[in-house]
Tab-separated table of C-alpha atoms in Angstrom:
chain	number	residue	atom	x	y	z
S	1	MET	CA	25.618	-26.757	-36.854
S	2	GLN	CA	28.832	-25.495	-38.327
S	3	ARG	CA	31.138	-23.474	-36.175
S	4	ARG	CA	30.963	-20.476	-38.532
S	5	THR	CA	27.145	-20.457	-38.395
S	6	PHE	CA	27.233	-20.680	-34.610
S	7	ILE	CA	29.617	-17.707	-34.359
S	8	HIS	CA	27.470	-15.610	-36.725
S	9	LEU	CA	24.293	-16.434	-34.822
S	10	SER	CA	25.988	-15.612	-31.526
S	11	ALA	CA	27.157	-12.249	-32.861
S	12	TYR	CA	23.688	-11.411	-34.218
S	13	THR	CA	22.108	-12.363	-30.904
S	14	ALA	CA	24.535	-10.137	-28.992
S	15	ILE	CA	23.741	-7.220	-31.294
S	16	ALA	CA	19.999	-7.778	-31.021
S	17	LEU	CA	20.175	-7.846	-27.234
S	18	THR	CA	22.138	-4.602	-26.983
S	19	LEU	CA	20.081	-2.573	-29.483
S	20	PRO	CA	17.385	-1.595	-26.970
S	21	LEU	CA	20.128	0.042	-24.906
S	22	ALA	CA	21.164	2.271	-27.809
S	23	ASP	CA	20.092	5.921	-27.638
S	24	GLY	CA	18.346	5.601	-30.977
S	25	CYS	CA	15.827	3.269	-29.372
S	26	ALA	CA	14.977	5.786	-26.659
S	27	PRO	CA	11.662	7.560	-26.997
S	28	SER	CA	11.702	10.873	-28.827
S	29	THR	CA	11.213	14.123	-26.955
S	30	GLU	CA	7.724	14.297	-28.425
S	31	LYS	CA	6.908	10.836	-27.029
S	32	VAL	CA	8.175	11.863	-23.581
S	33	LEU	CA	6.015	14.998	-23.664
S	34	GLU	CA	2.845	13.262	-24.856
S	35	GLN	CA	2.963	10.312	-22.473
S	36	PRO	CA	1.560	10.975	-18.977
S	37	LEU	CA	3.643	8.233	-17.383
S	38	VAL	CA	1.613	7.410	-14.261
S	39	PHE	CA	-1.764	7.845	-15.980
S	40	ALA	CA	-0.584	5.668	-18.884
S	41	HIS	CA	0.026	2.838	-16.409
S	42	LEU	CA	-3.525	3.152	-15.130
S	43	ASP	CA	-5.458	3.263	-18.366
S	44	ASP	CA	-5.347	2.771	-22.125
S	45	ALA	CA	-4.634	5.070	-25.066
S	46	LYS	CA	-8.332	5.681	-25.753
S	47	THR	CA	-8.911	7.015	-22.234
S	48	ILE	CA	-5.794	9.198	-22.432
S	49	SER	CA	-7.028	10.623	-25.726
S	50	GLU	CA	-10.527	11.248	-24.325
S	51	ALA	CA	-9.072	13.068	-21.316
S	52	GLY	CA	-6.942	15.120	-23.710
S	53	HIS	CA	-9.963	16.076	-25.826
S	54	ASP	CA	-11.882	17.077	-22.707
S	55	TYR	CA	-8.957	19.218	-21.458
S	56	ARG	CA	-8.732	20.934	-24.868
S	57	LYS	CA	-12.454	21.768	-24.723
S	58	GLN	CA	-12.035	23.275	-21.246
S	59	PHE	CA	-8.906	25.245	-22.179
S	60	PRO	CA	-9.184	26.258	-25.848
S	61	GLU	CA	-6.068	28.445	-25.576
S	62	ASP	CA	-4.060	25.217	-25.123
S	63	ASP	CA	-5.673	23.520	-28.127
S	64	ASN	CA	-2.598	23.347	-30.362
S	65	LYS	CA	0.626	21.399	-30.452
S	66	ALA	CA	2.984	24.379	-30.196
S	67	ALA	CA	1.269	25.856	-27.136
S	68	LEU	CA	1.168	22.530	-25.306
S	69	THR	CA	4.782	21.706	-26.150
S	70	GLY	CA	5.899	25.110	-24.863
S	71	LEU	CA	3.902	24.738	-21.653
S	72	LEU	CA	5.227	21.232	-21.029
S	73	LEU	CA	8.844	22.148	-21.733
S	74	GLY	CA	8.612	25.292	-19.627
S	75	GLY	CA	11.888	26.649	-20.994
S	76	SER	CA	13.850	23.461	-20.267
S	77	SER	CA	16.310	21.926	-22.689
S	78	THR	CA	15.083	19.033	-24.807
S	79	ASP	CA	18.524	17.450	-25.226
S	80	ASP	CA	18.307	14.897	-22.429
S	81	LYS	CA	15.093	12.881	-22.544
S	82	LYS	CA	15.778	11.240	-19.192
S	83	ASN	CA	16.079	14.627	-17.478
S	84	LEU	CA	12.940	15.805	-19.259
S	85	GLN	CA	11.008	12.787	-17.963
S	86	THR	CA	12.306	13.448	-14.443
S	87	LEU	CA	11.296	17.113	-14.731
S	88	LEU	CA	7.772	16.170	-15.827
S	89	ASP	CA	7.432	13.541	-13.087
S	90	ASN	CA	8.548	16.032	-10.431
S	91	ARG	CA	6.158	18.663	-11.781
S	92	VAL	CA	3.229	16.202	-11.657
S	93	GLU	CA	4.067	15.275	-8.058
S	94	GLN	CA	4.362	18.942	-7.046
S	95	GLU	CA	1.061	19.819	-8.708
S	96	PHE	CA	-0.769	17.090	-6.813
S	97	LYS	CA	0.785	18.284	-3.555
S	98	THR	CA	-0.285	21.874	-4.191
S	99	GLY	CA	-3.727	21.003	-5.561
S	100	LYS	CA	-3.011	22.229	-9.074
S	101	THR	CA	-5.337	19.716	-10.727
S	102	VAL	CA	-8.083	19.568	-13.343
S	103	THR	CA	-10.866	17.090	-13.979
S	104	ALA	CA	-10.927	15.695	-17.504
S	105	SER	CA	-13.303	12.902	-18.536
S	106	GLY	CA	-13.937	12.121	-14.883
S	107	TRP	CA	-10.236	11.781	-14.035
S	108	VAL	CA	-8.497	14.096	-11.587
S	109	LEU	CA	-5.180	14.900	-13.248
S	110	SER	CA	-2.367	17.285	-12.527
S	111	VAL	CA	-2.283	20.137	-15.033
S	112	THR	CA	0.886	18.691	-16.553
S	113	GLU	CA	-0.712	15.261	-16.999
S	114	ALA	CA	-3.784	16.835	-18.562
S	115	ARG	CA	-1.601	18.797	-20.968
S	116	GLN	CA	0.273	15.620	-21.858
S	117	CYS	CA	-3.059	13.922	-22.578
S	118	ALA	CA	-4.077	16.896	-24.731
S	119	LEU	CA	-0.832	16.712	-26.709
S	120	TYR	CA	-1.324	12.961	-27.093
S	121	SER	CA	-4.845	13.525	-28.440
S	122	ILE	CA	-3.549	16.032	-31.001
S	123	ILE	CA	-0.641	13.916	-32.203
S	124	ASN	CA	-2.486	10.594	-32.296
S	125	THR	CA	-5.748	11.700	-33.898
């Protein structure tokens, strides 16, 4: 291998390895809102969507993207996705502690998780 080729390949490899750390590769605000993090680790996209459909049937007033987005954001800023994820995680934990849960498709979910599932089912239908 020629030295020039080696240097080019090394530079491309370094760039490829650092790209996932770039902010552009971070999930969008919409992805953060629609992904119930803990529930997503337990089950697949189909189950999340089914739970979302069931929640939307139980709470027809929440059966649109704008309403769910507003409820999930709760007046918080959407600039920092990491802070938004932390806010949602803390809200889910608090809701389980206080018993603010719903049953959707046989799953006991916090209201926030159920709303995230509902948003997921709207966006990915």
